[in-house]
PDB file of C-alpha atoms in Angstrom:
ATOM      1  CA  UNK S  23     129.400  58.968  18.337  1.00  0.00           C
ATOM      2  CA  UNK S  24     126.549  56.537  17.688  1.00  0.00           C
ATOM      3  CA  UNK S  25     123.962  55.615  20.327  1.00  0.00           C
ATOM      4  CA  UNK S  26     125.275  52.016  20.399  1.00  0.00           C
ATOM      5  CA  UNK S  27     128.878  53.181  21.129  1.00  0.00           C
ATOM      6  CA  UNK S  28     127.646  55.552  23.883  1.00  0.00           C
ATOM      7  CA  UNK S  29     125.666  52.739  25.499  1.00  0.00           C
ATOM      8  CA  UNK S  30     128.698  50.426  25.320  1.00  0.00           C
ATOM      9  CA  UNK S  31     130.961  53.078  26.897  1.00  0.00           C
ATOM     10  CA  UNK S  32     128.473  53.730  29.689  1.00  0.00           C
ATOM     11  CA  UNK S  33     128.090  49.995  30.348  1.00  0.00           C
ATOM     12  CA  UNK S  34     131.880  49.573  30.454  1.00  0.00           C
ATOM     13  CA  UNK S  35     132.209  52.463  32.929  1.00  0.00           C
ATOM     14  CA  UNK S  36     129.472  51.058  35.132  1.00  0.00           C
ATOM     15  CA  UNK S  37     130.995  47.558  35.036  1.00  0.00           C
ATOM     16  CA  UNK S  38     134.418  48.867  36.044  1.00  0.00           C
ATOM     17  CA  UNK S  39     132.930  50.646  39.083  1.00  0.00           C
ATOM     18  CA  UNK S  40     130.724  47.690  40.027  1.00  0.00           C
ATOM     19  CA  UNK S  41     127.544  49.706  39.611  1.00  0.00           C
ATOM     20  CA  UNK S  42     126.063  47.902  36.601  1.00  0.00           C
ATOM     21  CA  UNK S  43     125.011  44.846  38.591  1.00  0.00           C
ATOM     22  CA  UNK S  44     123.410  47.035  41.231  1.00  0.00           C
ATOM     23  CA  UNK S  45     121.688  49.244  38.692  1.00  0.00           C
ATOM     24  CA  UNK S  46     120.591  46.309  36.495  1.00  0.00           C
ATOM     25  CA  UNK S  47     118.718  44.791  39.404  1.00  0.00           C
ATOM     26  CA  UNK S  48     116.900  48.076  39.984  1.00  0.00           C
ATOM     27  CA  UNK S  49     116.246  49.392  36.465  1.00  0.00           C
ATOM     28  CA  UNK S  50     117.603  49.274  32.954  1.00  0.00           C
ATOM     29  CA  UNK S  51     120.014  52.237  32.555  1.00  0.00           C
ATOM     30  CA  UNK S  52     121.227  53.671  29.312  1.00  0.00           C
ATOM     31  CA  UNK S  53     122.700  56.913  28.178  1.00  0.00           C
ATOM     32  CA  UNK S  54     119.238  57.934  27.036  1.00  0.00           C
ATOM     33  CA  UNK S  55     117.592  57.537  30.452  1.00  0.00           C
ATOM     34  CA  UNK S  56     120.077  59.659  32.390  1.00  0.00           C
ATOM     35  CA  UNK S  57     118.450  63.025  33.124  1.00  0.00           C
ATOM     36  CA  UNK S  58     120.077  66.081  31.597  1.00  0.00           C
ATOM     37  CA  UNK S  59     121.740  68.678  33.760  1.00  0.00           C
ATOM     38  CA  UNK S  60     119.935  72.021  34.014  1.00  0.00           C
ATOM     39  CA  UNK S  61     121.289  74.693  31.677  1.00  0.00           C
ATOM     40  CA  UNK S  62     123.969  76.977  33.085  1.00  0.00           C
ATOM     41  CA  UNK S  63     122.979  80.543  33.738  1.00  0.00           C
ATOM     42  CA  UNK S  64     125.083  83.333  32.289  1.00  0.00           C
ATOM     43  CA  UNK S  65     126.064  84.709  35.686  1.00  0.00           C
ATOM     44  CA  UNK S  66     125.466  83.587  39.253  1.00  0.00           C
ATOM     45  CA  UNK S  67     122.734  85.409  41.105  1.00  0.00           C
ATOM     46  CA  UNK S  68     124.083  88.278  43.192  1.00  0.00           C
ATOM     47  CA  UNK S  69     124.225  87.602  46.892  1.00  0.00           C
ATOM     48  CA  UNK S  70     123.995  90.026  49.738  1.00  0.00           C
ATOM     49  CA  UNK S  71     126.737  89.544  52.326  1.00  0.00           C
ATOM     50  CA  UNK S  72     125.421  88.415  55.688  1.00  0.00           C
ATOM     51  CA  UNK S  73     125.652  91.065  58.403  1.00  0.00           C
ATOM     52  CA  UNK S  74     128.388  90.629  60.960  1.00  0.00           C
ATOM     53  CA  UNK S  75     126.854  89.504  64.196  1.00  0.00           C
ATOM     54  CA  UNK S  76     128.359  90.323  67.551  1.00  0.00           C
ATOM     55  CA  UNK S  77     130.514  87.494  68.777  1.00  0.00           C
ATOM     56  CA  UNK S  78     132.574  87.113  71.875  1.00  0.00           C
ATOM     57  CA  UNK S  79     135.206  84.505  72.557  1.00  0.00           C
ATOM     58  CA  UNK S  80     134.332  81.753  74.998  1.00  0.00           C
ATOM     59  CA  UNK S  81     133.974  83.387  78.373  1.00  0.00           C
ATOM     60  CA  UNK S  82     134.940  82.079  81.774  1.00  0.00           C
ATOM     61  CA  UNK S  83     132.080  81.241  84.152  1.00  0.00           C
ATOM     62  CA  UNK S  84     130.223  84.327  85.380  1.00  0.00           C
ATOM     63  CA  UNK S  85     131.367  85.921  88.629  1.00  0.00           C
ATOM     64  CA  UNK S  86     129.320  84.220  91.374  1.00  0.00           C
ATOM     65  CA  UNK S  87     129.354  87.131  93.829  1.00  0.00           C
ATOM     66  CA  UNK S  88     126.318  89.395  93.302  1.00  0.00           C
ATOM     67  CA  UNK S  89     127.529  92.418  91.325  1.00  0.00           C
ATOM     68  CA  UNK S  90     126.745  94.917  88.598  1.00  0.00           C
ATOM     69  CA  UNK S  91     129.058  96.190  85.887  1.00  0.00           C
ATOM     70  CA  UNK S  92     128.782  99.213  83.643  1.00  0.00           C
ATOM     71  CA  UNK S  93     130.766 101.685  81.594  1.00  0.00           C
ATOM     72  CA  UNK S  94     131.055 105.312  82.600  1.00  0.00           C
ATOM     73  CA  UNK S  95     132.160 108.075  80.298  1.00  0.00           C
ATOM     74  CA  UNK S  96     130.868 110.542  77.743  1.00  0.00           C
ATOM     75  CA  UNK S  97     127.679 109.888  75.776  1.00  0.00           C
ATOM     76  CA  UNK S  98     129.206 111.298  72.604  1.00  0.00           C
ATOM     77  CA  UNK S  99     132.549 111.626  70.888  1.00  0.00           C
ATOM     78  CA  UNK S 100     134.041 113.452  67.930  1.00  0.00           C
ATOM     79  CA  UNK S 101     135.343 111.245  65.124  1.00  0.00           C
ATOM     80  CA  UNK S 102     139.110 110.717  65.259  1.00  0.00           C
ATOM     81  CA  UNK S 103     139.401 111.825  68.893  1.00  0.00           C
ATOM     82  CA  UNK S 104     140.490 109.172  71.408  1.00  0.00           C
ATOM     83  CA  UNK S 105     137.761 108.906  74.025  1.00  0.00           C
ATOM     84  CA  UNK S 106     137.906 106.808  77.189  1.00  0.00           C
ATOM     85  CA  UNK S 107     135.233 104.908  79.087  1.00  0.00           C
ATOM     86  CA  UNK S 108     135.821 103.170  82.403  1.00  0.00           C
ATOM     87  CA  UNK S 109     134.653  99.659  83.215  1.00  0.00           C
ATOM     88  CA  UNK S 110     133.146  99.863  86.725  1.00  0.00           C
ATOM     89  CA  UNK S 111     132.352  96.944  89.018  1.00  0.00           C
ATOM     90  CA  UNK S 112     129.935  97.288  91.948  1.00  0.00           C
ATOM     91  CA  UNK S 113     129.945  94.612  94.664  1.00  0.00           C
ATOM     92  CA  UNK S 114     126.336  93.831  95.642  1.00  0.00           C
ATOM     93  CA  UNK S 115     127.297  90.841  97.798  1.00  0.00           C
ATOM     94  CA  UNK S 116     128.647  90.373 101.293  1.00  0.00           C
ATOM     95  CA  UNK S 117     132.122  89.080 100.419  1.00  0.00           C
ATOM     96  CA  UNK S 118     135.059  90.954  98.896  1.00  0.00           C
ATOM     97  CA  UNK S 119     135.530  90.542  95.149  1.00  0.00           C
ATOM     98  CA  UNK S 120     139.251  89.869  94.721  1.00  0.00           C
ATOM     99  CA  UNK S 121     140.469  89.782  91.119  1.00  0.00           C
ATOM    100  CA  UNK S 122     144.096  89.300  90.105  1.00  0.00           C
ATOM    101  CA  UNK S 123     144.084  89.753  86.350  1.00  0.00           C
ATOM    102  CA  UNK S 124     145.992  90.887  83.304  1.00  0.00           C
ATOM    103  CA  UNK S 125     146.112  94.402  81.907  1.00  0.00           C
ATOM    104  CA  UNK S 126     144.051  93.441  78.823  1.00  0.00           C
ATOM    105  CA  UNK S 127     141.252  91.432  80.414  1.00  0.00           C
ATOM    106  CA  UNK S 128     138.623  94.099  79.687  1.00  0.00           C
ATOM    107  CA  UNK S 129     137.678  93.860  76.015  1.00  0.00           C
ATOM    108  CA  UNK S 130     135.076  95.702  73.973  1.00  0.00           C
ATOM    109  CA  UNK S 131     133.384  95.972  70.594  1.00  0.00           C
ATOM    110  CA  UNK S 132     131.318  98.688  68.920  1.00  0.00           C
ATOM    111  CA  UNK S 133     127.988  98.046  67.180  1.00  0.00           C
ATOM    112  CA  UNK S 134     126.159 100.333  64.756  1.00  0.00           C
ATOM    113  CA  UNK S 135     122.430 101.145  65.004  1.00  0.00           C
ATOM    114  CA  UNK S 136     121.618  97.977  62.994  1.00  0.00           C
ATOM    115  CA  UNK S 137     123.402  95.816  65.598  1.00  0.00           C
ATOM    116  CA  UNK S 138     126.360  94.975  63.337  1.00  0.00           C
ATOM    117  CA  UNK S 139     129.877  94.924  64.769  1.00  0.00           C
ATOM    118  CA  UNK S 140     131.791  97.816  63.179  1.00  0.00           C
ATOM    119  CA  UNK S 141     134.769  97.815  65.517  1.00  0.00           C
ATOM    120  CA  UNK S 142     135.522  94.275  66.596  1.00  0.00           C
ATOM    121  CA  UNK S 143     137.403  93.369  69.708  1.00  0.00           C
ATOM    122  CA  UNK S 144     141.044  93.505  68.602  1.00  0.00           C
ATOM    123  CA  UNK S 145     142.673  90.095  68.561  1.00  0.00           C
ATOM    124  CA  UNK S 146     146.218  91.176  67.796  1.00  0.00           C
ATOM    125  CA  UNK S 147     146.671  93.656  70.602  1.00  0.00           C
ATOM    126  CA  UNK S 148     149.982  93.286  72.396  1.00  0.00           C
ATOM    127  CA  UNK S 149     149.287  93.369  76.130  1.00  0.00           C
ATOM    128  CA  UNK S 150     151.850  93.845  78.796  1.00  0.00           C
ATOM    129  CA  UNK S 151     152.365  91.109  81.316  1.00  0.00           C
ATOM    130  CA  UNK S 152     151.285  93.534  84.014  1.00  0.00           C
ATOM    131  CA  UNK S 153     149.272  92.057  86.896  1.00  0.00           C
ATOM    132  CA  UNK S 154     146.330  94.163  88.064  1.00  0.00           C
ATOM    133  CA  UNK S 155     144.812  93.734  91.529  1.00  0.00           C
ATOM    134  CA  UNK S 156     141.149  94.682  91.826  1.00  0.00           C
ATOM    135  CA  UNK S 157     139.599  94.375  95.278  1.00  0.00           C
ATOM    136  CA  UNK S 158     135.991  95.535  95.669  1.00  0.00           C
ATOM    137  CA  UNK S 159     134.530  95.514  99.163  1.00  0.00           C
ATOM    138  CA  UNK S 160     130.813  94.881  99.717  1.00  0.00           C
ATOM    139  CA  UNK S 161     128.809  97.952  98.690  1.00  0.00           C
ATOM    140  CA  UNK S 162     131.772  99.533  96.857  1.00  0.00           C
ATOM    141  CA  UNK S 163     132.203 100.455  93.207  1.00  0.00           C
ATOM    142  CA  UNK S 164     135.668 100.297  91.695  1.00  0.00           C
ATOM    143  CA  UNK S 165     137.180 101.127  88.317  1.00  0.00           C
ATOM    144  CA  UNK S 166     138.532  97.903  86.812  1.00  0.00           C
ATOM    145  CA  UNK S 167     140.019  99.188  83.543  1.00  0.00           C
ATOM    146  CA  UNK S 168     139.456 101.708  80.797  1.00  0.00           C
ATOM    147  CA  UNK S 169     138.591 101.196  77.147  1.00  0.00           C
ATOM    148  CA  UNK S 170     139.379 103.676  74.407  1.00  0.00           C
ATOM    149  CA  UNK S 171     137.690 104.295  71.038  1.00  0.00           C
ATOM    150  CA  UNK S 172     138.278 106.996  68.437  1.00  0.00           C
ATOM    151  CA  UNK S 173     135.233 106.624  66.184  1.00  0.00           C
ATOM    152  CA  UNK S 174     137.004 104.359  63.686  1.00  0.00           C
ATOM    153  CA  UNK S 175     135.987 100.899  62.490  1.00  0.00           C
ATOM    154  CA  UNK S 176     138.015  97.702  62.590  1.00  0.00           C
ATOM    155  CA  UNK S 177     139.591  98.667  59.266  1.00  0.00           C
ATOM    156  CA  UNK S 178     140.878 101.960  60.721  1.00  0.00           C
ATOM    157  CA  UNK S 179     138.534 104.100  58.610  1.00  0.00           C
ATOM    158  CA  UNK S 180     136.349 106.802  60.132  1.00  0.00           C
ATOM    159  CA  UNK S 181     132.778 105.672  60.765  1.00  0.00           C
ATOM    160  CA  UNK S 182     129.812 107.872  59.801  1.00  0.00           C
ATOM    161  CA  UNK S 183     128.145 110.028  62.414  1.00  0.00           C
ATOM    162  CA  UNK S 184     125.301 108.284  64.202  1.00  0.00           C
ATOM    163  CA  UNK S 185     124.267 106.144  67.131  1.00  0.00           C
ATOM    164  CA  UNK S 186     126.533 103.323  68.292  1.00  0.00           C
ATOM    165  CA  UNK S 187     126.681 100.897  71.220  1.00  0.00           C
ATOM    166  CA  UNK S 188     129.785  99.893  73.146  1.00  0.00           C
ATOM    167  CA  UNK S 189     129.752  96.390  74.587  1.00  0.00           C
ATOM    168  CA  UNK S 190     132.414  95.591  77.152  1.00  0.00           C
ATOM    169  CA  UNK S 191     133.281  92.554  79.192  1.00  0.00           C
ATOM    170  CA  UNK S 192     135.916  91.353  81.628  1.00  0.00           C
ATOM    171  CA  UNK S 193     137.297  87.866  81.014  1.00  0.00           C
ATOM    172  CA  UNK S 194     140.124  87.030  83.377  1.00  0.00           C
ATOM    173  CA  UNK S 195     141.006  85.674  86.804  1.00  0.00           C
ATOM    174  CA  UNK S 196     138.841  82.628  86.009  1.00  0.00           C
ATOM    175  CA  UNK S 197     135.590  84.626  85.793  1.00  0.00           C
ATOM    176  CA  UNK S 198     133.670  86.777  83.347  1.00  0.00           C
ATOM    177  CA  UNK S 199     131.797  90.001  84.021  1.00  0.00           C
ATOM    178  CA  UNK S 200     129.653  91.558  81.293  1.00  0.00           C
ATOM    179  CA  UNK S 201     128.926  95.280  81.503  1.00  0.00           C
ATOM    180  CA  UNK S 202     125.651  96.859  80.469  1.00  0.00           C
ATOM    181  CA  UNK S 203     125.622  98.061  76.838  1.00  0.00           C
ATOM    182  CA  UNK S 204     126.579 101.742  76.578  1.00  0.00           C
ATOM    183  CA  UNK S 205     124.956 103.967  73.919  1.00  0.00           C
ATOM    184  CA  UNK S 206     127.223 106.575  72.303  1.00  0.00           C
ATOM    185  CA  UNK S 207     126.660 109.242  69.650  1.00  0.00           C
ATOM    186  CA  UNK S 208     129.473 109.684  67.140  1.00  0.00           C
ATOM    187  CA  UNK S 209     129.678 113.233  65.808  1.00  0.00           C
ATOM    188  CA  UNK S 210     131.748 114.571  62.912  1.00  0.00           C
TER     189      UNK S 210
END
């Protein structure tokens, strides 16, 4: 294709899109003044996947009554063995904490030593429609619910031995209550 034919084709394309008049007023454009694209590389540069960061669904407003929440249970577990921790709520206020909530309102996730979520909060868990009544008098501590983990990741595979953190929260009855992080050692 000759330079004259290329220029004519480019001019025709620009006329049909209405750009030639705009471009003519700004600068003379030809096929020879259009910058070349950079050469393609043989393969894209390898990328490192971003670490999974802990995320929680949108939580209800925090419980207004002064309180503390924590997990109680063993500080270590053997891989593959179901182990249970209890979500405890302590009433530090002067009014009763009265929660009417569902059986699956306490959720949790497990983080590795690098802070990456290795066992995400399950989203497809089938919960019963059971109503749970939790009434905590001032100065009392009450078990709200239990969480269970067996040392496996979200994919169901056994995780390596090491230090992990369990994060648990209650999100029901129109309020949220976040427990203190709980360190756990996973042993093989």
